[in-house]
Amino acid sequence: MASAANPNNMNAVRETMDVLLEMSRLLNTGLDMESLSICVRLCEQGINPEALSSVIKELRKASDSLKVSENCTN
């Protein structure tokens, strides 16, 4: 089994993340590299991708609602 510190493995991981980020941008997910990396790690640990997607959507809605209410109070 290849170690995570193996330069070839690190290059493969970097390339994979670059491809995933480009796909994410094409699909207009709004995820940056850090957020995408977190999502990938969560999925690798067994989190259901559909459930993760739902949570992200709900958090965005809540964030948008807070921004609107802050704008109304200012």
Coordinates of N, CA, C and O in Angstrom, one line a residue:
M1 N 0.8 -1.2 0.0 CA 0.0 0.0 0.0 C 0.9 1.2 0.0 O 1.8 1.3 0.8
A2 N 0.6 2.2 -0.8 CA 1.4 3.4 -1.0 C 1.1 4.3 0.2 O 0.0 4.5 0.7
S3 N 2.1 5.0 0.7 CA 2.0 5.9 1.8 C 1.5 7.2 1.3 O 1.7 7.6 0.2
A4 N 0.8 8.0 2.2 CA 0.3 9.3 1.8 C 1.4 10.3 1.5 O 1.2 11.2 0.8
A5 N 2.6 10.0 2.0 CA 3.8 10.9 1.8 C 4.5 10.6 0.5 O 5.4 11.4 0.1
N6 N 4.1 9.5 -0.2 CA 4.7 9.2 -1.5 C 4.5 10.3 -2.5 O 3.3 10.7 -2.7
P7 N 5.5 10.8 -3.1 CA 5.3 11.9 -4.0 C 4.4 11.6 -5.2 O 3.6 12.5 -5.6
N8 N 4.4 10.4 -5.7 CA 3.5 10.0 -6.8 C 2.1 10.0 -6.3 O 1.2 10.5 -7.0
N9 N 1.9 9.5 -5.1 CA 0.5 9.5 -4.5 C 0.0 11.0 -4.3 O -1.1 11.3 -4.5
M10 N 0.9 11.8 -3.8 CA 0.5 13.2 -3.5 C 0.1 13.9 -4.8 O -0.8 14.7 -4.9
N11 N 0.9 13.6 -5.9 CA 0.5 14.2 -7.2 C -0.8 13.7 -7.7 O -1.6 14.5 -8.2
A12 N -1.1 12.4 -7.5 CA -2.4 11.9 -7.9 C -3.5 12.5 -7.1 O -4.6 12.8 -7.7
V13 N -3.3 12.7 -5.8 CA -4.3 13.3 -5.0 C -4.6 14.8 -5.5 O -5.7 15.2 -5.6
R14 N -3.5 15.5 -5.7 CA -3.6 16.9 -6.2 C -4.3 17.0 -7.5 O -5.2 17.8 -7.7
E15 N -4.0 16.1 -8.4 CA -4.7 16.0 -9.7 C -6.1 15.7 -9.6 O -7.0 16.3 -10.2
T16 N -6.5 14.8 -8.7 CA -7.8 14.4 -8.5 C -8.6 15.5 -7.9 O -9.8 15.8 -8.4
M17 N -8.1 16.2 -7.0 CA -8.7 17.4 -6.4 C -8.9 18.5 -7.4 O -9.9 19.2 -7.4
D18 N -7.9 18.7 -8.3 CA -8.0 19.7 -9.3 C -9.2 19.4 -10.3 O -10.0 20.3 -10.6
V19 N -9.3 18.1 -10.6 CA -10.4 17.7 -11.5 C -11.8 17.9 -10.8 O -12.7 18.4 -11.4
L20 N -11.8 17.5 -9.5 CA -13.1 17.7 -8.8 C -13.4 19.1 -8.6 O -14.6 19.5 -8.7
L21 N -12.4 20.0 -8.4 CA -12.7 21.4 -8.3 C -13.2 22.0 -9.6 O -14.2 22.8 -9.6
E22 N -12.7 21.5 -10.7 CA -13.1 22.0 -12.0 C -14.6 21.5 -12.3 O -15.4 22.3 -12.8
M23 N -14.9 20.3 -11.9 CA -16.2 19.8 -12.1 C -17.2 20.6 -11.2 O -18.3 20.9 -11.6
S24 N -16.7 20.9 -10.0 CA -17.5 21.7 -9.1 C -17.8 23.1 -9.6 O -19.0 23.5 -9.5
R25 N -16.9 23.7 -10.3 CA -17.1 25.0 -10.9 C -18.0 24.9 -12.1 O -18.9 25.8 -12.2
L26 N -17.8 23.9 -12.9 CA -18.7 23.7 -14.0 C -20.2 23.5 -13.6 O -21.1 23.9 -14.3
L27 N -20.4 22.9 -12.5 CA -21.7 22.6 -11.9 C -22.2 23.8 -11.1 O -23.3 23.7 -10.5
N28 N -21.4 24.8 -10.9 CA -21.8 26.0 -10.1 C -22.2 25.7 -8.7 O -23.2 26.1 -8.2
T29 N -21.4 24.8 -8.1 CA -21.7 24.4 -6.7 C -21.4 25.5 -5.7 O -21.9 25.5 -4.6
G30 N -20.4 26.4 -6.0 CA -20.1 27.5 -5.1 C -19.1 27.0 -4.0 O -18.8 27.7 -3.1
L31 N -18.6 25.8 -4.2 CA -17.6 25.3 -3.2 C -16.2 25.7 -3.6 O -15.8 25.6 -4.8
D32 N -15.4 26.2 -2.6 CA -14.0 26.4 -2.9 C -13.2 25.2 -2.6 O -13.8 24.1 -2.2
M33 N -11.9 25.2 -2.8 CA -11.1 24.0 -2.7 C -11.1 23.5 -1.3 O -11.2 22.2 -1.1
E34 N -11.1 24.3 -0.3 CA -11.2 23.9 1.1 C -12.5 23.2 1.4 O -12.5 22.1 2.0
S35 N -13.6 23.8 1.0 CA -14.9 23.2 1.3 C -15.1 21.9 0.5 O -15.6 20.9 1.1
L36 N -14.6 21.8 -0.7 CA -14.7 20.6 -1.5 C -13.8 19.5 -0.8 O -14.3 18.4 -0.8
S37 N -12.7 19.8 -0.3 CA -11.8 18.9 0.3 C -12.5 18.3 1.6 O -12.4 17.1 1.8
I38 N -13.2 19.2 2.3 CA -13.9 18.7 3.5 C -15.0 17.7 3.1 O -15.2 16.7 3.7
C39 N -15.7 18.1 2.0 CA -16.8 17.2 1.6 C -16.3 15.9 1.1 O -16.9 14.8 1.4
V40 N -15.2 15.9 0.4 CA -14.6 14.6 -0.1 C -14.2 13.8 1.1 O -14.5 12.6 1.2
R41 N -13.5 14.4 2.1 CA -13.1 13.6 3.3 C -14.3 13.0 4.0 O -14.3 11.9 4.5
L42 N -15.4 13.8 4.2 CA -16.6 13.3 4.8 C -17.2 12.2 4.1 O -17.6 11.2 4.7
C43 N -17.2 12.2 2.8 CA -17.7 11.1 1.9 C -16.9 9.9 2.1 O -17.4 8.8 2.2
E44 N -15.5 10.1 2.1 CA -14.6 9.0 2.3 C -14.8 8.3 3.6 O -14.6 7.1 3.8
Q45 N -15.3 9.1 4.6 CA -15.6 8.5 6.0 C -17.0 7.9 6.1 O -17.3 7.5 7.2
G46 N -17.7 7.9 5.0 CA -19.0 7.2 5.0 C -20.2 8.1 5.1 O -21.3 7.6 5.2
I47 N -20.0 9.4 5.1 CA -21.2 10.3 5.1 C -21.9 10.2 3.8 O -21.3 10.2 2.7
N48 N -23.2 10.1 3.8 CA -24.1 10.0 2.6 C -23.9 11.3 1.8 O -24.3 12.4 2.3
P49 N -23.5 11.3 0.6 CA -23.3 12.5 -0.2 C -24.6 13.3 -0.4 O -24.6 14.5 -0.4
E50 N -25.7 12.6 -0.6 CA -27.0 13.3 -0.7 C -27.4 14.1 0.6 O -27.9 15.2 0.5
A51 N -27.1 13.4 1.7 CA -27.4 14.1 3.0 C -26.5 15.3 3.2 O -26.9 16.3 3.6
L52 N -25.2 15.1 2.8 CA -24.3 16.2 2.9 C -24.7 17.4 2.0 O -24.7 18.6 2.4
S53 N -25.2 17.1 0.8 CA -25.7 18.1 -0.1 C -26.9 18.8 0.5 O -26.9 20.1 0.4
S54 N -27.7 18.1 1.1 CA -28.9 18.7 1.7 C -28.5 19.7 2.9 O -29.1 20.8 3.0
V55 N -27.6 19.2 3.7 CA -27.1 20.1 4.8 C -26.5 21.4 4.2 O -26.7 22.5 4.8
I56 N -25.7 21.2 3.2 CA -25.0 22.4 2.6 C -26.1 23.4 2.1 O -26.0 24.6 2.3
K57 N -27.1 22.9 1.4 CA -28.2 23.7 0.9 C -28.9 24.4 2.0 O -29.2 25.6 1.9
E58 N -29.2 23.7 3.1 CA -29.9 24.3 4.2 C -29.1 25.3 4.9 O -29.6 26.4 5.3
L59 N -27.8 25.1 5.1 CA -26.9 26.1 5.7 C -26.8 27.4 4.8 O -26.8 28.5 5.4
R60 N -26.8 27.2 3.5 CA -26.8 28.4 2.6 C -28.1 29.2 2.8 O -28.1 30.4 2.8
K61 N -29.2 28.5 2.8 CA -30.5 29.1 3.0 C -30.5 29.9 4.3 O -31.0 31.1 4.4
A62 N -30.1 29.3 5.4 CA -30.0 29.9 6.7 C -29.1 31.2 6.7 O -29.4 32.2 7.2
S63 N -28.0 31.0 6.0 CA -27.0 32.1 5.9 C -27.6 33.3 5.1 O -27.5 34.4 5.5
D64 N -28.3 33.0 4.0 CA -29.0 34.0 3.2 C -30.1 34.7 4.0 O -30.2 35.9 3.9
S65 N -30.8 33.9 4.8 CA -31.9 34.5 5.6 C -31.3 35.5 6.6 O -31.8 36.6 6.9
L66 N -30.2 35.1 7.3 CA -29.5 36.0 8.2 C -29.0 37.3 7.6 O -29.2 38.3 8.2
K67 N -28.5 37.1 6.4 CA -28.0 38.3 5.7 C -29.1 39.3 5.3 O -29.0 40.5 5.5
V68 N -30.3 38.7 4.9 CA -31.4 39.5 4.6 C -31.9 40.2 5.9 O -32.2 41.4 5.9
S69 N -32.0 39.5 7.0 CA -32.5 40.1 8.2 C -31.6 41.1 8.7 O -32.0 42.2 9.3
E70 N -30.3 41.0 8.6 CA -29.3 42.0 9.0 C -29.4 43.2 8.1 O -29.4 44.3 8.7
N71 N -29.7 43.1 6.8 CA -29.9 44.2 6.0 C -31.1 45.0 6.3 O -31.2 46.2 6.2
C72 N -32.1 44.3 6.8 CA -33.4 44.9 7.1 C -33.3 45.7 8.4 O -33.9 46.8 8.6
T73 N -32.4 45.3 9.3 CA -32.3 46.0 10.6 C -31.3 47.1 10.5 O -31.3 48.0 11.4
N74 N -30.5 47.2 9.4 CA -29.6 48.3 9.3 C -30.1 49.5 8.6 O -30.9 49.8 8.0

